[in-house]
mmCIF file of C-alpha atoms in Angstrom:
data_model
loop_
_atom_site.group_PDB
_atom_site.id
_atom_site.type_symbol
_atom_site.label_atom_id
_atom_site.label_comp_id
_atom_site.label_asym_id
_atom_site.label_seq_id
_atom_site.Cartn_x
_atom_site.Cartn_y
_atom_site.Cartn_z
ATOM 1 C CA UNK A 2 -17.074 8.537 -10.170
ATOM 2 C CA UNK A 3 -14.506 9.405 -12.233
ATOM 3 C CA UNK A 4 -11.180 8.344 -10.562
ATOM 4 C CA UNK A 5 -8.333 11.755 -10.521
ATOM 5 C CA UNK A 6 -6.107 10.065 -8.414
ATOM 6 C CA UNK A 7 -4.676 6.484 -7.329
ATOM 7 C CA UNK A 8 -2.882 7.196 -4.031
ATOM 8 C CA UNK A 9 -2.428 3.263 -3.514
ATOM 9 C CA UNK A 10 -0.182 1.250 -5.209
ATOM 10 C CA UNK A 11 2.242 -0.773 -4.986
ATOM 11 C CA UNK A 12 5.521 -2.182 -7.388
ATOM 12 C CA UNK A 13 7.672 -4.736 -7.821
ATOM 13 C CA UNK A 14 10.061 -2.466 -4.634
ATOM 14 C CA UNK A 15 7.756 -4.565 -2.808
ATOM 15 C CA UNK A 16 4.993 -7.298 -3.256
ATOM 16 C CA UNK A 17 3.686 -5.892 -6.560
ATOM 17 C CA UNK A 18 3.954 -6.647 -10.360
ATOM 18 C CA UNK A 19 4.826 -3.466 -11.749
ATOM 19 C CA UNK A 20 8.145 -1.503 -12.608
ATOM 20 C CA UNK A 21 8.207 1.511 -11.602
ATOM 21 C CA UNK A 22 8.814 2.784 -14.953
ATOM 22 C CA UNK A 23 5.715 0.516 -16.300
ATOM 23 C CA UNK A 24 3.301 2.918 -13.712
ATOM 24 C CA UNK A 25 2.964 5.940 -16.642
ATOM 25 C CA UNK A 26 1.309 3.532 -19.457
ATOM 26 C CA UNK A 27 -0.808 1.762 -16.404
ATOM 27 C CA UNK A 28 -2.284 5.145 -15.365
ATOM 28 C CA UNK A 29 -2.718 5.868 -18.586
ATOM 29 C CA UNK A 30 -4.701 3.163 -19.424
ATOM 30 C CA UNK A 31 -6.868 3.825 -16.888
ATOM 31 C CA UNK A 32 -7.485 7.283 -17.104
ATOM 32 C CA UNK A 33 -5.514 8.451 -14.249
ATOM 33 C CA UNK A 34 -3.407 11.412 -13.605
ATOM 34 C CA UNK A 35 -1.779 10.749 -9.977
ATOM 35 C CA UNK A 36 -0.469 7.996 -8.446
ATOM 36 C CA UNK A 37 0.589 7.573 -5.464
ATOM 37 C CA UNK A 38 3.458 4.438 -4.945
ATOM 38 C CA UNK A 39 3.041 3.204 -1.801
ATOM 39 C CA UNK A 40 5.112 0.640 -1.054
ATOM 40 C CA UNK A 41 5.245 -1.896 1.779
ATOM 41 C CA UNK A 42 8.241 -1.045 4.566
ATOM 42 C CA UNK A 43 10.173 0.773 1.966
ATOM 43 C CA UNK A 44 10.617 3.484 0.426
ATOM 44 C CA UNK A 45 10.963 3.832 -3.398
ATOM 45 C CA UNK A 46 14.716 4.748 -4.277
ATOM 46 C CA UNK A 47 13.728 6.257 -7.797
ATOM 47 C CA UNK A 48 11.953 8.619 -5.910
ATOM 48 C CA UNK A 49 13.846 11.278 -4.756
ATOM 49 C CA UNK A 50 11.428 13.775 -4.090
ATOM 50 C CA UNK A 51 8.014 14.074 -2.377
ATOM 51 C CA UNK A 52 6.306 14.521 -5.844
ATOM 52 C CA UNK A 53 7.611 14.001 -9.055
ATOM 53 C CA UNK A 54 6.113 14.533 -12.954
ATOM 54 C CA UNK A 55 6.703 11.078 -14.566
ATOM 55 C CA UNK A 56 6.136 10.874 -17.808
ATOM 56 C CA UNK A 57 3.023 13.178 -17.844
ATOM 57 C CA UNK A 58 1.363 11.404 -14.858
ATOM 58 C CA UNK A 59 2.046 12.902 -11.298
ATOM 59 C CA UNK A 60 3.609 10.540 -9.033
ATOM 60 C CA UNK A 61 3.505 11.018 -5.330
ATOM 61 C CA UNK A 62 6.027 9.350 -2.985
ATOM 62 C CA UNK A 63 4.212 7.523 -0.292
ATOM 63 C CA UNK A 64 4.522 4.488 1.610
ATOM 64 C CA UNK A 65 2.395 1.652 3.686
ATOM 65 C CA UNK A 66 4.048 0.795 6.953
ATOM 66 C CA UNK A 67 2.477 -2.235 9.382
ATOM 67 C CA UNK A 68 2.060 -0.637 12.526
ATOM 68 C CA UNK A 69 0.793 -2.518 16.209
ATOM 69 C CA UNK A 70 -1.743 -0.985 18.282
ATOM 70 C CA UNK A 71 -1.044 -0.570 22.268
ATOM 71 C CA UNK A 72 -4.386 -3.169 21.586
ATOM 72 C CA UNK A 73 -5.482 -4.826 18.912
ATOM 73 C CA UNK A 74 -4.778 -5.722 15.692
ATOM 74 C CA UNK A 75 -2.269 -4.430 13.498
ATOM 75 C CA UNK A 76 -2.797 -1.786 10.841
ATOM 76 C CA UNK A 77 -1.480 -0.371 8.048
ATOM 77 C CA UNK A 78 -0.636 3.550 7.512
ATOM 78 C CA UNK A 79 -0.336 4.885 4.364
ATOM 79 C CA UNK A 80 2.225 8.066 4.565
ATOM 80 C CA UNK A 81 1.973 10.890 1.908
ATOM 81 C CA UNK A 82 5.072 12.940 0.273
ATOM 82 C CA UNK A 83 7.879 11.601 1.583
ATOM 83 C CA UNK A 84 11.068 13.073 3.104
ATOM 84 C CA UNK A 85 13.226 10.604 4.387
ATOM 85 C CA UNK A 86 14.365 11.053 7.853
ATOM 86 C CA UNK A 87 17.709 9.103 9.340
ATOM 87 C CA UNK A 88 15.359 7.843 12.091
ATOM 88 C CA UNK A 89 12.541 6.406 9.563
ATOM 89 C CA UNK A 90 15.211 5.175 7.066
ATOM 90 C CA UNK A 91 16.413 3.456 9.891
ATOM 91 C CA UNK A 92 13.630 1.954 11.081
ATOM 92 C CA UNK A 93 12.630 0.527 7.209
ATOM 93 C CA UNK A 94 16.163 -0.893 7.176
ATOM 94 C CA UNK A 95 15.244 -3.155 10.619
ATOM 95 C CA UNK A 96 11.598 -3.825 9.698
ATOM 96 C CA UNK A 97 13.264 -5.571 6.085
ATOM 97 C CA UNK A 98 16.272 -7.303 7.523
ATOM 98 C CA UNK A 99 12.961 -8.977 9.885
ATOM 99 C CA UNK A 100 11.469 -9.385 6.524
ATOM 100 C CA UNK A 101 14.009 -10.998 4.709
ATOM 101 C CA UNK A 102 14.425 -13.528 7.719
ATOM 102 C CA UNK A 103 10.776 -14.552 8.153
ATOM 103 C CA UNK A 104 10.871 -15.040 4.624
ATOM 104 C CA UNK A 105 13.029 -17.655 4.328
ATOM 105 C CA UNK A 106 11.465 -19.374 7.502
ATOM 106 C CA UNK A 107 7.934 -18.973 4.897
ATOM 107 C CA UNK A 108 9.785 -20.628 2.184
ATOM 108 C CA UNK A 109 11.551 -23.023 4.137
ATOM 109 C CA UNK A 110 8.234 -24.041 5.635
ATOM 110 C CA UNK A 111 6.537 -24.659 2.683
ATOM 111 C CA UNK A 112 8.719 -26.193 0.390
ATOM 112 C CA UNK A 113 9.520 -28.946 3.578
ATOM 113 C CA UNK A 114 5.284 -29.102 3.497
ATOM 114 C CA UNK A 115 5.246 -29.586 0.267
ATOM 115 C CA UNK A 116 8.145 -31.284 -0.788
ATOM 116 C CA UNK A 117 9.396 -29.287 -3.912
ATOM 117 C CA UNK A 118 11.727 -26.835 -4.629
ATOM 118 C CA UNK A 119 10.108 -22.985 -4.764
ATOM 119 C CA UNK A 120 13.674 -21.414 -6.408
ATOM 120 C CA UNK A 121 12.850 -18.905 -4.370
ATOM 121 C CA UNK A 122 15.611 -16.545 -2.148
ATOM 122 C CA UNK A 123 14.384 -14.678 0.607
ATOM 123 C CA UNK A 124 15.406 -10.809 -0.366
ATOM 124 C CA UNK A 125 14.356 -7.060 0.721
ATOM 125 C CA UNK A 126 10.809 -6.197 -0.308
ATOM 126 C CA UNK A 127 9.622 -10.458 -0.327
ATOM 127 C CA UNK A 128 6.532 -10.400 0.616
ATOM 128 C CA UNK A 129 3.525 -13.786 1.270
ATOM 129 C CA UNK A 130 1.908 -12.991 -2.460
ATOM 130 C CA UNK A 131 5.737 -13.337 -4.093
ATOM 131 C CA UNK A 132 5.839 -17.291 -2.106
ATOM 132 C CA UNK A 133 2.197 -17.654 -3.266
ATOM 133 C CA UNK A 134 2.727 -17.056 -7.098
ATOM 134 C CA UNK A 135 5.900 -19.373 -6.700
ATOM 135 C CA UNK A 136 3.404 -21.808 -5.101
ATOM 136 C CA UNK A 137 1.488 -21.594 -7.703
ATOM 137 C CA UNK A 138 3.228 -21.366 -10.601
ATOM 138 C CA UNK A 139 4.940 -24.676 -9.791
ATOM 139 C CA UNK A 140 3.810 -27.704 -11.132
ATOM 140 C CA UNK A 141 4.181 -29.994 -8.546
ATOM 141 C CA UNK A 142 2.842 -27.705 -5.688
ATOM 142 C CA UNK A 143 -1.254 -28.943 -6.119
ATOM 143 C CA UNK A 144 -1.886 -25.394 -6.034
ATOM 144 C CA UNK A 145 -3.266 -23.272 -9.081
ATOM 145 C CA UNK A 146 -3.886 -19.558 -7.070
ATOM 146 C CA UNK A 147 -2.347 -17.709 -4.917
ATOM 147 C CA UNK A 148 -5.640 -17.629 -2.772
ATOM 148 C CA UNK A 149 -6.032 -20.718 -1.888
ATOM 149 C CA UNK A 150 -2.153 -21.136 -1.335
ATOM 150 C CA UNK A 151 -3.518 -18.346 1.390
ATOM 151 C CA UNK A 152 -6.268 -20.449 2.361
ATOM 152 C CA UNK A 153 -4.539 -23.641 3.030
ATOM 153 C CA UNK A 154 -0.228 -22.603 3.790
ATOM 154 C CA UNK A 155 0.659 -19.291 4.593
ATOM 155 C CA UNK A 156 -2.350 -16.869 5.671
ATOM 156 C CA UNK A 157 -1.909 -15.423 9.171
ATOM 157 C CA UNK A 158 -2.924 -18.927 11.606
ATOM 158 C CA UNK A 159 -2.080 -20.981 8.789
ATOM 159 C CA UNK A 160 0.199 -24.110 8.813
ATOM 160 C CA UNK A 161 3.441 -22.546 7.193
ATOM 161 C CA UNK A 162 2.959 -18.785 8.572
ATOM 162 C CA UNK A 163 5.240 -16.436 10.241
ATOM 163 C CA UNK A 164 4.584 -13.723 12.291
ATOM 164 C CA UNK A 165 7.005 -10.631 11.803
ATOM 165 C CA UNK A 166 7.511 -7.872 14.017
ATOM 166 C CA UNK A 167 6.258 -4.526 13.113
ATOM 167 C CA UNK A 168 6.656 -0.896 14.678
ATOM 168 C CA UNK A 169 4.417 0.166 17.209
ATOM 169 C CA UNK A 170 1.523 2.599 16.676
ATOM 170 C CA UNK A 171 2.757 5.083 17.963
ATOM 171 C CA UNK A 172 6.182 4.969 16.869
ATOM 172 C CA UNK A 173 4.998 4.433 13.452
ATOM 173 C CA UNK A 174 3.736 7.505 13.709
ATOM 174 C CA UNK A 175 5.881 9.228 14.940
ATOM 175 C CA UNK A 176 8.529 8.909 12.001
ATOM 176 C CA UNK A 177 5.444 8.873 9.310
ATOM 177 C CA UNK A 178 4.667 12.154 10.658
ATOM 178 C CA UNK A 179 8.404 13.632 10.970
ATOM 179 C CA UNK A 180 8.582 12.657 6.916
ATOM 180 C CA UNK A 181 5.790 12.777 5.355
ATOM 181 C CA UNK A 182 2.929 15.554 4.893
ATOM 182 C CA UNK A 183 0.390 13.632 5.373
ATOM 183 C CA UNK A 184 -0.387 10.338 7.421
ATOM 184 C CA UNK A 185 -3.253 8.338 7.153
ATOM 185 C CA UNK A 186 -5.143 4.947 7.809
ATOM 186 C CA UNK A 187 -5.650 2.314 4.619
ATOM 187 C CA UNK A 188 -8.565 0.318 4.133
ATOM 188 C CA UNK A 189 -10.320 0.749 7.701
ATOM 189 C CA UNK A 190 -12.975 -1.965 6.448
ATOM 190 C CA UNK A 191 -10.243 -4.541 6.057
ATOM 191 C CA UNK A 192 -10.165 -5.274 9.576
ATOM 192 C CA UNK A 193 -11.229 -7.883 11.733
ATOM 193 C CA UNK A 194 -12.990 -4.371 14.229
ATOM 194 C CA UNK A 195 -13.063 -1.300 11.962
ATOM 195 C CA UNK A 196 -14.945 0.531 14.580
ATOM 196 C CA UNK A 197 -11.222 -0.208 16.997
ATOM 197 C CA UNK A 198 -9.606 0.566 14.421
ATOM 198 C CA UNK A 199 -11.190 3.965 13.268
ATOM 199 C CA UNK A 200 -10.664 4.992 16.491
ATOM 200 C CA UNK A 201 -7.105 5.536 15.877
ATOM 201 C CA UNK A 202 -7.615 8.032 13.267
ATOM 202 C CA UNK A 203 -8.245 10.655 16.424
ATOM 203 C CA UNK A 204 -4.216 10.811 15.968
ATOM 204 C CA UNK A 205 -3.976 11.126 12.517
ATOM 205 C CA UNK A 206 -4.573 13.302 9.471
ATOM 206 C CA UNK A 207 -6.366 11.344 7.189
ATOM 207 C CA UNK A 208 -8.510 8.079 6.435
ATOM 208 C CA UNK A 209 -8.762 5.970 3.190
ATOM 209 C CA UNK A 210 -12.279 6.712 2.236
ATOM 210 C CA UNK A 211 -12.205 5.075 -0.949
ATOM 211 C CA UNK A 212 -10.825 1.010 -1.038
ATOM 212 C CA UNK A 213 -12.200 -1.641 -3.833
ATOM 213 C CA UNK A 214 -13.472 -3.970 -0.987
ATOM 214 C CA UNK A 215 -14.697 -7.738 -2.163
ATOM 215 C CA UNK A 216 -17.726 -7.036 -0.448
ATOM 216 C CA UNK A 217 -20.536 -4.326 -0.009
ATOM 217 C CA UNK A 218 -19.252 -2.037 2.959
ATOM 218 C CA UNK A 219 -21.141 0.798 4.850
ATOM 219 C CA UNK A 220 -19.368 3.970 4.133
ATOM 220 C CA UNK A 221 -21.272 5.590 7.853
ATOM 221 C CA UNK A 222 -18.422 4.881 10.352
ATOM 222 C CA UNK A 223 -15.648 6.185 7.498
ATOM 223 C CA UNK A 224 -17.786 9.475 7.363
ATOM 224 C CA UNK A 225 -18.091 9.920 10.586
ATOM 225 C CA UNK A 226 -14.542 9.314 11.756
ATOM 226 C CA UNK A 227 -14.062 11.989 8.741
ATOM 227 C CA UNK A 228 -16.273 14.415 10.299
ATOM 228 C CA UNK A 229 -15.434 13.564 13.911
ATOM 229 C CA UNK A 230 -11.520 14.236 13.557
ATOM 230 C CA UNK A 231 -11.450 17.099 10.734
ATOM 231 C CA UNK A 232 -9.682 13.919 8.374
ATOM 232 C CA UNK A 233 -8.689 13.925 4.874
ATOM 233 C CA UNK A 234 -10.731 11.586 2.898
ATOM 234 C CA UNK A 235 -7.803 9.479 0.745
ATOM 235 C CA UNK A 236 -8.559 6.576 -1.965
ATOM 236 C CA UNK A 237 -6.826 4.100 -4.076
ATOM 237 C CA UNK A 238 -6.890 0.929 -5.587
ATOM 238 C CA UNK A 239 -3.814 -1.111 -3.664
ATOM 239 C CA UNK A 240 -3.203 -2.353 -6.817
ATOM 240 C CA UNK A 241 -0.495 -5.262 -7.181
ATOM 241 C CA UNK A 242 -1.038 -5.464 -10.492
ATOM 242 C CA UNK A 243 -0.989 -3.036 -13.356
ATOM 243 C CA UNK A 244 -4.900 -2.272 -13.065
ATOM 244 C CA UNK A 245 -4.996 1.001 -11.377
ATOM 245 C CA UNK A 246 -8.315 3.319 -11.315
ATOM 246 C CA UNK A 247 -10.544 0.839 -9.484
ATOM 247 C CA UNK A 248 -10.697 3.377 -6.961
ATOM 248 C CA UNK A 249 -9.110 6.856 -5.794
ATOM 249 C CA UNK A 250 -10.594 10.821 -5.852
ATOM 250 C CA UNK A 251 -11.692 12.896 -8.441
ATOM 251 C CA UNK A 252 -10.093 15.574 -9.239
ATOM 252 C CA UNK A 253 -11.945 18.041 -6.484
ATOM 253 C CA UNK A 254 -10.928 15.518 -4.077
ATOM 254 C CA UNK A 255 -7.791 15.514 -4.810
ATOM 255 C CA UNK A 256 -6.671 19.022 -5.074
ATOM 256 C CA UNK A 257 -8.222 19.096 -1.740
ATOM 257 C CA UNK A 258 -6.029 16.050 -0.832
ATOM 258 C CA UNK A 259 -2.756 18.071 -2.587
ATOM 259 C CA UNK A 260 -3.308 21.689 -0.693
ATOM 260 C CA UNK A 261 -3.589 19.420 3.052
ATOM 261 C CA UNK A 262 -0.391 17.626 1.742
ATOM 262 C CA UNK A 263 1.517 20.737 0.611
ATOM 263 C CA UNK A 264 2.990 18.947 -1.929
#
């Protein structure tokens, strides 16, 4: 399939490798015509409006927030055309002052591990794949990819990890839904349950349908969910790195996507 539309991806206003203004040429590249940046905990601030024309490629204001379950793990939701609210933008501002304190306590705990210096400063929008690429970009760390610097340091159990506190479920919601026109759940196989955590789209308006998983995953459950709760099938690439297209709607999709979104 053809991909229309990216509606996952992320920049350098949070854990990802790409300018904003580098996005146009990337979706070029790759054939694309929408993107949607969706950043972790933030929102974009060269993005003033829900949707904007960038450059020839149409670029739709999103975000991912971390949200907790009543039980469970957490999750991610992935909010569509955003309006700022006071109480969300107030909410983001808490979630990266936590952030920016757990990590320095990551840094901190590796470079005492490992005994080197990262030259790293904990800041807004830090995030574990910006200490992983320091890990492994130094030359004394032993470490040559950010996936095994994962493996071994700072994945969640692992010897140098920090938890960080995240928004409810239901709050997350809440303010998702107040500012955005559309609210859905990412990657549903990337979960340790995706059957728990499918259940939660019965209080939402969409589902990411589409994901570039490592591995072979049954599409059923997705459909069904889709079926079961009247969802909106969404689809991107959660691309950190300037390779969009790897996954996202065609262009039927997505104009069915757009009219749900009112954008």
């Amino acid at each position: 399939m053809s991909v229309f539309a990216d509606l996952h991806v992320h920049t350098t206003n949070s854990d990802g490798e790409m300018r904003l203004s580098e996005v146009p040429e990337a979706a070029r590249d790759a054939g694309v015509s929408v993107v949607a940046v969706t950043d972790h905990d933030r929102l974009h601030p060269e993005l003033p409006t829900p949707v904007t024309a960038f450059e020839g490629v149409t670029v739709v204001h999103g975000i991912e927030l971390r949200v907790e379950p009543a039980a469970g793990e957490r999750v991610d939701l992935l909010g569509y055309g955003v309006t700022p609210t006071p109480d969300l933008v107030d909410e983001l501002d808490r979630i990266q002052a936590d952030r920016k304190e757990r990590g320095q306590r990551i840094i901190e705990n590796v470079e005492d591990r490992l005994g080197i210096d990262l030259g790293l400063d904990a800041r807004e929008g830090l995030g574990r794949p910006h200490v992983a690429r320091a890990v492994a970009d130094h030359p004394e760390s032993g470490y040559d990819t950010v996936g095994d610097v994962f493996d071994d340091l700072i994945g969640d159990g692992g010897p140098c990890y920090v938890a960080r506190d995240v928004t409810s479920f239901e709050r997350g919601v809440e303010l998702l839904s107040d500012a955005c026109g559309l609210v859905g759940l990412a990657h549903p196989h990337r979960y340790g349950d995706p059957e728990a955590a499918l259940e939660l789209t019965r209080d939402l308006d969409a589902v990411e349908r589409y994901y570039p998983y490592d591995e072979e995953v049954d599409p059923r459950p997705v459909e069904r969910a889709i079926a079961d709760h009247d969802l909106i099938p969404t689809g991107g690439s959660d691309a950190h790195d300037d390779t969009l297209g790897r996954a996202g709607l065609s262009k039927p999709e997505y104009r069915h996507f757009r009219s749900s979104v009112s954008l």
